[in-house]
Each structure stands twice: as structure tokens, then as C-alpha cells.
Amino acid sequence: MEKLDRQILSLLARDGRMSYTDIGKATGLSTSAAQQRVRKLEQRGVITGYRAMIAGDALGLMLTAFIEVKPFFAEQPDDTPELLSDIEQIVSCYSVAGEANYLLKVQVGSAAELEELLAVIRSKGRVSTHTTVVLSTPYEDRPVV
Amino acid sequence: MEKLDRQILSLLARDGRMSYTDIGKATGLSTSAAQQRVRKLEQRGVITGYRAMIAGDALGLMLTAFIEVKPFFAEQPDDTPELLSDIEQIVSCYSVAGEANYLLKVQVGSAAELEELLAVIRSKGRVSTHTTVVLSTPYEDRPVV
DNA sequence: TCTGAAATTGTTTGTGG
DNA sequence: CCACAAACAATTTCAGA
């Protein structure tokens, strides 16, 4: 990975709407050279997309939790991610080493909704759960580049 | 939260670079009305920023892990997030209820680097750790809106 | 809050080094 | 892989409903 590309990634990781003109100015490239490099980073799958970050509380999503899940029937083929993928409160799903098989990050409006969600996950996913409630988030999703 | 605003958030959560012109077309608003609403969502702190999403492996970050941390000296004022905030491999820090005080999400290049990182976190943060390694990520950071 | 128009700025594409 | 320039498109601002 070239230095110039890393620099562009760093800029776009911090401001996903930065213009090619400004990327060019910041890197010493022309607008079109900057645009070409960004396009190639997208095509090569280095940049996988652009997102607006949204404050959950503005949407009434005031409770975040991590849920470790373990299938009841360990011998069967494990399709837990697919079984749970249409539950929109689950924002992330990680397959993990350790006691649990999967770690889910979920976002809900209330404790009552979390209780309901856990029931759905357990029945739908045929899993047992262990939940860790998030009290606050000092920082999240800092750019890695 | 108005329906029109939710619609705009949904669009920008999926494509953070969508133009105001296209947001206008998708919502039935004029370009300038779409832009005004986005600006207000930003000012009100509903939209907290824009990010390019970057594939970690393209940067040589092939190992993700979650680390639960617990201070050695529970009686002291707890400034763990600040103590650790300059460690760039830590991408997220959650204060949690349960056995641990904090849950960290980290991204590193190798197992050796994770080992080194754990040593840094333990000494710098004066904490004990419990680590869960991520094997794969079926999905992550799906839009909540 | 919205539209519509005008001025500015950014994007995209082609040519050529 | 780059710069430059021309054609095109988006953004920004403002007047007025």
C-alpha cells in the first residue's frame, strides 16, 4: 500500500464527503489524479463504502448491548448468522473463538425491548445467550488509518 | 423525528456520498430543501459525521479482537478510557455493566502484535484483561435506520 | 419550510506527457 | 500514473411564497 493511498484513506476515513478537489490539495495531486486513486481504491475493495454516522439516541435507540451466543445443538451445521440476519436490531455479528460461538452487537430503545429481542434471538437462533449492557461509549469506530 | 428526516438518514447511512440532488429526487424534495434538512440534521447532532469504510485486511490489519478490561485498583478514580485513548489499535471503547468495566474492540496485524498490545494495555491502563479473538465477521455496522 | 434561479464550486472525461 | 482543460453536474445562497 502506497503512502499516497494511505493518506487518501486517512482523509476519507475521517471525512467521507471530502471533495476530490480538497483531497488533491491535501495530497499535492491534481483533482483528477485524486479521483482516479479513490476510484481504484473502491474497485480494489479497499474502500468498501461510505456511511453517515448517526447518533442512536436521536432515533430512540438508547440501549446498546453485546450478546454472546452459543447454539443449543453444537453438532448441527451452524447457520446462526443467517438465522439472525433479518433481525434489524443486530447491527454486527462476529464469529469468535472462546466460550461463545458468536458475539452480537445490538441496539434497542429500552430494557423491555432488549428482553424481547433476547427471547427472539434465543428461539429463532436456537442459542443460549450471555448479555453485556453498554453504559456509555467513550469512543467508537475510530479510523484505523 | 419526522418521516422525511428518517428517510434522508436511511439514504445517507447507506451511501454517505449521495448528492443532495439525488436525495431530493428520492424524497420528493427540491435540492435545496434536501440540503437544508441534511444541514439541520448535522447541526442537531443527529448525523455525527461521514466515514469511508475501509477493509482492514487491505491495511494488513488481519486480526480483530474484543478485550474486556478490569482495573487492578477499583477504588481509584477510573480514567481507563483516557489512559488508553492514544493507543491507535483500540478502535472502540465501551463502558459496560457486568464482570468487566470496559470492553475494547481492537484491530492488529498479527497474533504477535496482539500479544504486544495486551502487554501495553495491561501496564498502561493498570488493568487485567480477558480477550476474545474474532475469527470472521458475517456482518458489521449495518445501518440502524 | 419550501421552491426556483443564479453564481460558485466540484466532477468527469478526454488529450497528451 | 500524472496534469490540464473543457463540458457537465452538484452545491450554495438568496428571494419570495
JSON list of C-alpha atoms in Angstrom, two decimals, chain B:
[
{"chain": "B", "resi": 1, "resn": "MET", "atom": "CA", "xyz": [-38.29, 12.57, 14.26]},
{"chain": "B", "resi": 2, "resn": "GLU", "atom": "CA", "xyz": [-40.09, 13.24, 11.04]},
{"chain": "B", "resi": 3, "resn": "LYS", "atom": "CA", "xyz": [-40.62, 10.65, 8.34]},
{"chain": "B", "resi": 4, "resn": "LEU", "atom": "CA", "xyz": [-38.77, 12.74, 5.75]},
{"chain": "B", "resi": 5, "resn": "ASP", "atom": "CA", "xyz": [-35.76, 13.06, 8.04]},
{"chain": "B", "resi": 6, "resn": "ARG", "atom": "CA", "xyz": [-35.68, 9.34, 8.74]},
{"chain": "B", "resi": 7, "resn": "GLN", "atom": "CA", "xyz": [-35.77, 8.70, 5.02]},
{"chain": "B", "resi": 8, "resn": "ILE", "atom": "CA", "xyz": [-32.82, 11.02, 4.47]},
{"chain": "B", "resi": 9, "resn": "LEU", "atom": "CA", "xyz": [-30.90, 9.35, 7.32]},
{"chain": "B", "resi": 10, "resn": "SER", "atom": "CA", "xyz": [-31.59, 5.96, 5.81]},
{"chain": "B", "resi": 11, "resn": "LEU", "atom": "CA", "xyz": [-30.23, 7.08, 2.46]},
{"chain": "B", "resi": 12, "resn": "LEU", "atom": "CA", "xyz": [-27.09, 8.66, 3.90]},
{"chain": "B", "resi": 13, "resn": "ALA", "atom": "CA", "xyz": [-26.45, 5.77, 6.26]},
{"chain": "B", "resi": 14, "resn": "ARG", "atom": "CA", "xyz": [-26.23, 3.51, 3.20]},
{"chain": "B", "resi": 15, "resn": "ASP", "atom": "CA", "xyz": [-24.47, 5.92, 0.88]},
{"chain": "B", "resi": 16, "resn": "GLY", "atom": "CA", "xyz": [-22.69, 8.70, 2.71]},
{"chain": "B", "resi": 17, "resn": "ARG", "atom": "CA", "xyz": [-21.70, 10.37, -0.54]},
{"chain": "B", "resi": 18, "resn": "MET", "atom": "CA", "xyz": [-25.19, 10.59, -2.03]},
{"chain": "B", "resi": 19, "resn": "SER", "atom": "CA", "xyz": [-25.73, 14.01, -3.60]},
{"chain": "B", "resi": 20, "resn": "TYR", "atom": "CA", "xyz": [-28.38, 16.44, -2.37]},
{"chain": "B", "resi": 21, "resn": "THR", "atom": "CA", "xyz": [-29.81, 16.34, -5.86]},
{"chain": "B", "resi": 22, "resn": "ASP", "atom": "CA", "xyz": [-30.37, 12.59, -5.59]},
{"chain": "B", "resi": 23, "resn": "ILE", "atom": "CA", "xyz": [-31.65, 12.84, -2.03]},
{"chain": "B", "resi": 24, "resn": "GLY", "atom": "CA", "xyz": [-34.12, 15.37, -3.32]},
{"chain": "B", "resi": 25, "resn": "LYS", "atom": "CA", "xyz": [-35.26, 13.05, -6.11]},
{"chain": "B", "resi": 26, "resn": "ALA", "atom": "CA", "xyz": [-35.61, 10.10, -3.72]},
{"chain": "B", "resi": 27, "resn": "THR", "atom": "CA", "xyz": [-37.65, 12.07, -1.20]},
{"chain": "B", "resi": 28, "resn": "GLY", "atom": "CA", "xyz": [-39.64, 14.34, -3.49]},
{"chain": "B", "resi": 29, "resn": "LEU", "atom": "CA", "xyz": [-37.90, 17.47, -2.23]},
{"chain": "B", "resi": 30, "resn": "SER", "atom": "CA", "xyz": [-36.02, 20.12, -4.13]},
{"chain": "B", "resi": 31, "resn": "THR", "atom": "CA", "xyz": [-32.24, 20.03, -3.96]},
{"chain": "B", "resi": 32, "resn": "SER", "atom": "CA", "xyz": [-32.08, 22.98, -1.61]},
{"chain": "B", "resi": 33, "resn": "ALA", "atom": "CA", "xyz": [-34.76, 21.61, 0.72]},
{"chain": "B", "resi": 34, "resn": "ALA", "atom": "CA", "xyz": [-32.86, 18.32, 0.90]},
{"chain": "B", "resi": 35, "resn": "GLN", "atom": "CA", "xyz": [-29.65, 20.16, 1.65]},
{"chain": "B", "resi": 36, "resn": "GLN", "atom": "CA", "xyz": [-31.32, 22.29, 4.33]},
{"chain": "B", "resi": 37, "resn": "ARG", "atom": "CA", "xyz": [-32.63, 19.20, 6.09]},
{"chain": "B", "resi": 38, "resn": "VAL", "atom": "CA", "xyz": [-29.27, 17.47, 5.98]},
{"chain": "B", "resi": 39, "resn": "ARG", "atom": "CA", "xyz": [-27.58, 20.56, 7.36]},
{"chain": "B", "resi": 40, "resn": "LYS", "atom": "CA", "xyz": [-30.04, 20.68, 10.23]},
{"chain": "B", "resi": 41, "resn": "LEU", "atom": "CA", "xyz": [-29.57, 17.01, 10.98]},
{"chain": "B", "resi": 42, "resn": "GLU", "atom": "CA", "xyz": [-25.84, 17.70, 11.17]},
{"chain": "B", "resi": 43, "resn": "GLN", "atom": "CA", "xyz": [-26.29, 20.77, 13.37]},
{"chain": "B", "resi": 44, "resn": "ARG", "atom": "CA", "xyz": [-28.64, 18.95, 15.72]},
{"chain": "B", "resi": 45, "resn": "GLY", "atom": "CA", "xyz": [-26.02, 16.23, 16.10]},
{"chain": "B", "resi": 46, "resn": "VAL", "atom": "CA", "xyz": [-28.18, 13.52, 14.56]},
{"chain": "B", "resi": 47, "resn": "ILE", "atom": "CA", "xyz": [-25.63, 13.00, 11.81]},
{"chain": "B", "resi": 48, "resn": "THR", "atom": "CA", "xyz": [-22.30, 12.90, 13.65]},
{"chain": "B", "resi": 49, "resn": "GLY", "atom": "CA", "xyz": [-20.06, 12.61, 10.62]},
{"chain": "B", "resi": 50, "resn": "TYR", "atom": "CA", "xyz": [-19.24, 10.76, 7.45]},
{"chain": "B", "resi": 51, "resn": "ARG", "atom": "CA", "xyz": [-16.82, 7.88, 7.06]},
{"chain": "B", "resi": 52, "resn": "ALA", "atom": "CA", "xyz": [-15.30, 5.87, 4.27]},
{"chain": "B", "resi": 53, "resn": "MET", "atom": "CA", "xyz": [-15.36, 2.23, 5.38]},
{"chain": "B", "resi": 54, "resn": "ILE", "atom": "CA", "xyz": [-12.03, 0.54, 4.84]},
{"chain": "B", "resi": 55, "resn": "ALA", "atom": "CA", "xyz": [-11.29, -3.15, 4.52]},
{"chain": "B", "resi": 56, "resn": "GLY", "atom": "CA", "xyz": [-8.89, -3.92, 7.37]},
{"chain": "B", "resi": 57, "resn": "ASP", "atom": "CA", "xyz": [-7.04, -6.67, 5.51]},
{"chain": "B", "resi": 58, "resn": "ALA", "atom": "CA", "xyz": [-6.06, -4.19, 2.79]},
{"chain": "B", "resi": 59, "resn": "LEU", "atom": "CA", "xyz": [-4.14, -2.37, 5.53]},
{"chain": "B", "resi": 60, "resn": "GLY", "atom": "CA", "xyz": [-2.60, -5.53, 6.92]},
{"chain": "B", "resi": 61, "resn": "LEU", "atom": "CA", "xyz": [-4.96, -5.49, 9.89]},
{"chain": "B", "resi": 62, "resn": "MET", "atom": "CA", "xyz": [-6.00, -9.10, 9.80]},
{"chain": "B", "resi": 63, "resn": "LEU", "atom": "CA", "xyz": [-6.85, -9.68, 13.43]},
{"chain": "B", "resi": 64, "resn": "THR", "atom": "CA", "xyz": [-9.79, -8.22, 15.31]},
{"chain": "B", "resi": 65, "resn": "ALA", "atom": "CA", "xyz": [-10.38, -8.91, 18.99]},
{"chain": "B", "resi": 66, "resn": "PHE", "atom": "CA", "xyz": [-12.57, -7.82, 21.87]},
{"chain": "B", "resi": 67, "resn": "ILE", "atom": "CA", "xyz": [-10.80, -7.21, 25.16]},
{"chain": "B", "resi": 68, "resn": "GLU", "atom": "CA", "xyz": [-12.64, -6.96, 28.47]},
{"chain": "B", "resi": 69, "resn": "VAL", "atom": "CA", "xyz": [-10.65, -4.94, 30.96]},
{"chain": "B", "resi": 70, "resn": "LYS", "atom": "CA", "xyz": [-10.89, -4.55, 34.73]},
{"chain": "B", "resi": 71, "resn": "PRO", "atom": "CA", "xyz": [-8.80, -2.06, 36.76]},
{"chain": "B", "resi": 72, "resn": "PHE", "atom": "CA", "xyz": [-6.39, -3.53, 39.29]},
{"chain": "B", "resi": 73, "resn": "PHE", "atom": "CA", "xyz": [-7.29, -0.84, 41.80]},
{"chain": "B", "resi": 74, "resn": "ALA", "atom": "CA", "xyz": [-11.05, -0.50, 41.79]},
{"chain": "B", "resi": 75, "resn": "GLU", "atom": "CA", "xyz": [-11.14, 2.19, 44.46]},
{"chain": "B", "resi": 76, "resn": "GLN", "atom": "CA", "xyz": [-9.30, 4.83, 42.44]},
{"chain": "B", "resi": 77, "resn": "PRO", "atom": "CA", "xyz": [-10.99, 7.28, 40.07]},
{"chain": "B", "resi": 78, "resn": "ASP", "atom": "CA", "xyz": [-11.45, 5.40, 36.85]},
{"chain": "B", "resi": 79, "resn": "ASP", "atom": "CA", "xyz": [-9.79, 7.10, 33.90]},
{"chain": "B", "resi": 80, "resn": "THR", "atom": "CA", "xyz": [-9.19, 3.97, 31.85]},
{"chain": "B", "resi": 81, "resn": "PRO", "atom": "CA", "xyz": [-10.60, 5.38, 28.57]},
{"chain": "B", "resi": 82, "resn": "GLU", "atom": "CA", "xyz": [-8.26, 8.38, 28.74]},
{"chain": "B", "resi": 83, "resn": "LEU", "atom": "CA", "xyz": [-5.27, 6.24, 29.74]},
{"chain": "B", "resi": 84, "resn": "LEU", "atom": "CA", "xyz": [-5.78, 4.09, 26.69]},
{"chain": "B", "resi": 85, "resn": "SER", "atom": "CA", "xyz": [-7.10, 6.59, 24.18]},
{"chain": "B", "resi": 86, "resn": "ASP", "atom": "CA", "xyz": [-3.78, 7.17, 22.46]},
{"chain": "B", "resi": 87, "resn": "ILE", "atom": "CA", "xyz": [-3.37, 3.51, 21.57]},
{"chain": "B", "resi": 88, "resn": "GLU", "atom": "CA", "xyz": [-4.44, 3.57, 17.97]},
{"chain": "B", "resi": 89, "resn": "GLN", "atom": "CA", "xyz": [-5.14, -0.14, 17.69]},
{"chain": "B", "resi": 90, "resn": "ILE", "atom": "CA", "xyz": [-8.11, 0.41, 20.01]},
{"chain": "B", "resi": 91, "resn": "VAL", "atom": "CA", "xyz": [-10.92, 1.39, 17.68]},
{"chain": "B", "resi": 92, "resn": "SER", "atom": "CA", "xyz": [-13.78, 1.35, 20.18]},
{"chain": "B", "resi": 93, "resn": "CYS", "atom": "CA", "xyz": [-14.15, 1.64, 23.94]},
{"chain": "B", "resi": 94, "resn": "TYR", "atom": "CA", "xyz": [-17.40, 0.81, 25.75]},
{"chain": "B", "resi": 95, "resn": "SER", "atom": "CA", "xyz": [-18.10, 1.21, 29.44]},
{"chain": "B", "resi": 96, "resn": "VAL", "atom": "CA", "xyz": [-20.11, -1.86, 30.38]},
{"chain": "B", "resi": 97, "resn": "ALA", "atom": "CA", "xyz": [-22.14, -3.43, 33.14]},
{"chain": "B", "resi": 98, "resn": "GLY", "atom": "CA", "xyz": [-21.09, -6.87, 34.30]},
{"chain": "B", "resi": 99, "resn": "GLU", "atom": "CA", "xyz": [-17.86, -8.57, 35.25]},
{"chain": "B", "resi": 100, "resn": "ALA", "atom": "CA", "xyz": [-15.58, -6.18, 33.33]},
{"chain": "B", "resi": 101, "resn": "ASN", "atom": "CA", "xyz": [-15.55, -2.38, 33.44]},
{"chain": "B", "resi": 102, "resn": "TYR", "atom": "CA", "xyz": [-14.74, -1.77, 29.80]},
{"chain": "B", "resi": 103, "resn": "LEU", "atom": "CA", "xyz": [-14.96, -3.60, 26.53]},
{"chain": "B", "resi": 104, "resn": "LEU", "atom": "CA", "xyz": [-12.44, -2.68, 23.85]},
{"chain": "B", "resi": 105, "resn": "LYS", "atom": "CA", "xyz": [-12.51, -3.54, 20.18]},
{"chain": "B", "resi": 106, "resn": "VAL", "atom": "CA", "xyz": [-9.02, -3.71, 18.72]},
{"chain": "B", "resi": 107, "resn": "GLN", "atom": "CA", "xyz": [-7.53, -4.29, 15.31]},
{"chain": "B", "resi": 108, "resn": "VAL", "atom": "CA", "xyz": [-3.98, -5.56, 14.75]},
{"chain": "B", "resi": 109, "resn": "GLY", "atom": "CA", "xyz": [-1.81, -7.18, 12.11]},
{"chain": "B", "resi": 110, "resn": "SER", "atom": "CA", "xyz": [-0.92, -10.43, 13.81]},
{"chain": "B", "resi": 111, "resn": "ALA", "atom": "CA", "xyz": [-1.12, -12.55, 16.94]},
{"chain": "B", "resi": 112, "resn": "ALA", "atom": "CA", "xyz": [2.31, -11.26, 17.92]},
{"chain": "B", "resi": 113, "resn": "GLU", "atom": "CA", "xyz": [1.05, -7.72, 17.68]},
{"chain": "B", "resi": 114, "resn": "LEU", "atom": "CA", "xyz": [-1.99, -8.60, 19.76]},
{"chain": "B", "resi": 115, "resn": "GLU", "atom": "CA", "xyz": [0.29, -10.04, 22.45]},
{"chain": "B", "resi": 116, "resn": "GLU", "atom": "CA", "xyz": [2.30, -6.85, 22.47]},
{"chain": "B", "resi": 117, "resn": "LEU", "atom": "CA", "xyz": [-0.85, -4.74, 22.57]},
{"chain": "B", "resi": 118, "resn": "LEU", "atom": "CA", "xyz": [-2.18, -6.67, 25.55]},
{"chain": "B", "resi": 119, "resn": "ALA", "atom": "CA", "xyz": [1.02, -6.00, 27.45]},
{"chain": "B", "resi": 120, "resn": "VAL", "atom": "CA", "xyz": [0.72, -2.28, 26.69]},
{"chain": "B", "resi": 121, "resn": "ILE", "atom": "CA", "xyz": [-2.94, -2.17, 27.71]},
{"chain": "B", "resi": 122, "resn": "ARG", "atom": "CA", "xyz": [-2.27, -4.00, 30.98]},
{"chain": "B", "resi": 123, "resn": "SER", "atom": "CA", "xyz": [0.64, -1.85, 32.04]},
{"chain": "B", "resi": 124, "resn": "LYS", "atom": "CA", "xyz": [-0.61, 1.47, 30.75]},
{"chain": "B", "resi": 125, "resn": "GLY", "atom": "CA", "xyz": [-4.21, 1.03, 31.83]},
{"chain": "B", "resi": 126, "resn": "ARG", "atom": "CA", "xyz": [-3.37, -0.81, 35.10]},
{"chain": "B", "resi": 127, "resn": "VAL", "atom": "CA", "xyz": [-5.96, -3.42, 34.16]},
{"chain": "B", "resi": 128, "resn": "SER", "atom": "CA", "xyz": [-6.36, -7.14, 33.84]},
{"chain": "B", "resi": 129, "resn": "THR", "atom": "CA", "xyz": [-7.70, -8.40, 30.52]},
{"chain": "B", "resi": 130, "resn": "HIS", "atom": "CA", "xyz": [-9.82, -11.14, 29.01]},
{"chain": "B", "resi": 131, "resn": "THR", "atom": "CA", "xyz": [-9.58, -11.44, 25.23]},
{"chain": "B", "resi": 132, "resn": "THR", "atom": "CA", "xyz": [-11.95, -12.85, 22.64]},
{"chain": "B", "resi": 133, "resn": "VAL", "atom": "CA", "xyz": [-10.48, -13.27, 19.16]},
{"chain": "B", "resi": 134, "resn": "VAL", "atom": "CA", "xyz": [-12.70, -12.66, 16.13]},
{"chain": "B", "resi": 135, "resn": "LEU", "atom": "CA", "xyz": [-12.50, -15.47, 13.57]},
{"chain": "B", "resi": 136, "resn": "SER", "atom": "CA", "xyz": [-14.70, -13.88, 10.92]},
{"chain": "B", "resi": 137, "resn": "THR", "atom": "CA", "xyz": [-17.28, -11.15, 10.58]},
{"chain": "B", "resi": 138, "resn": "PRO", "atom": "CA", "xyz": [-20.54, -12.24, 8.94]},
{"chain": "B", "resi": 139, "resn": "TYR", "atom": "CA", "xyz": [-21.76, -8.66, 9.11]},
{"chain": "B", "resi": 140, "resn": "GLU", "atom": "CA", "xyz": [-20.83, -5.42, 10.82]},
{"chain": "B", "resi": 141, "resn": "ASP", "atom": "CA", "xyz": [-22.20, -1.90, 11.34]},
{"chain": "B", "resi": 142, "resn": "ARG", "atom": "CA", "xyz": [-25.43, -2.40, 9.49]},
{"chain": "B", "resi": 143, "resn": "PRO", "atom": "CA", "xyz": [-27.47, 0.84, 9.27]},
{"chain": "B", "resi": 144, "resn": "VAL", "atom": "CA", "xyz": [-29.92, 1.12, 12.17]},
{"chain": "B", "resi": 145, "resn": "VAL", "atom": "CA", "xyz": [-32.30, 3.30, 10.20]}
]
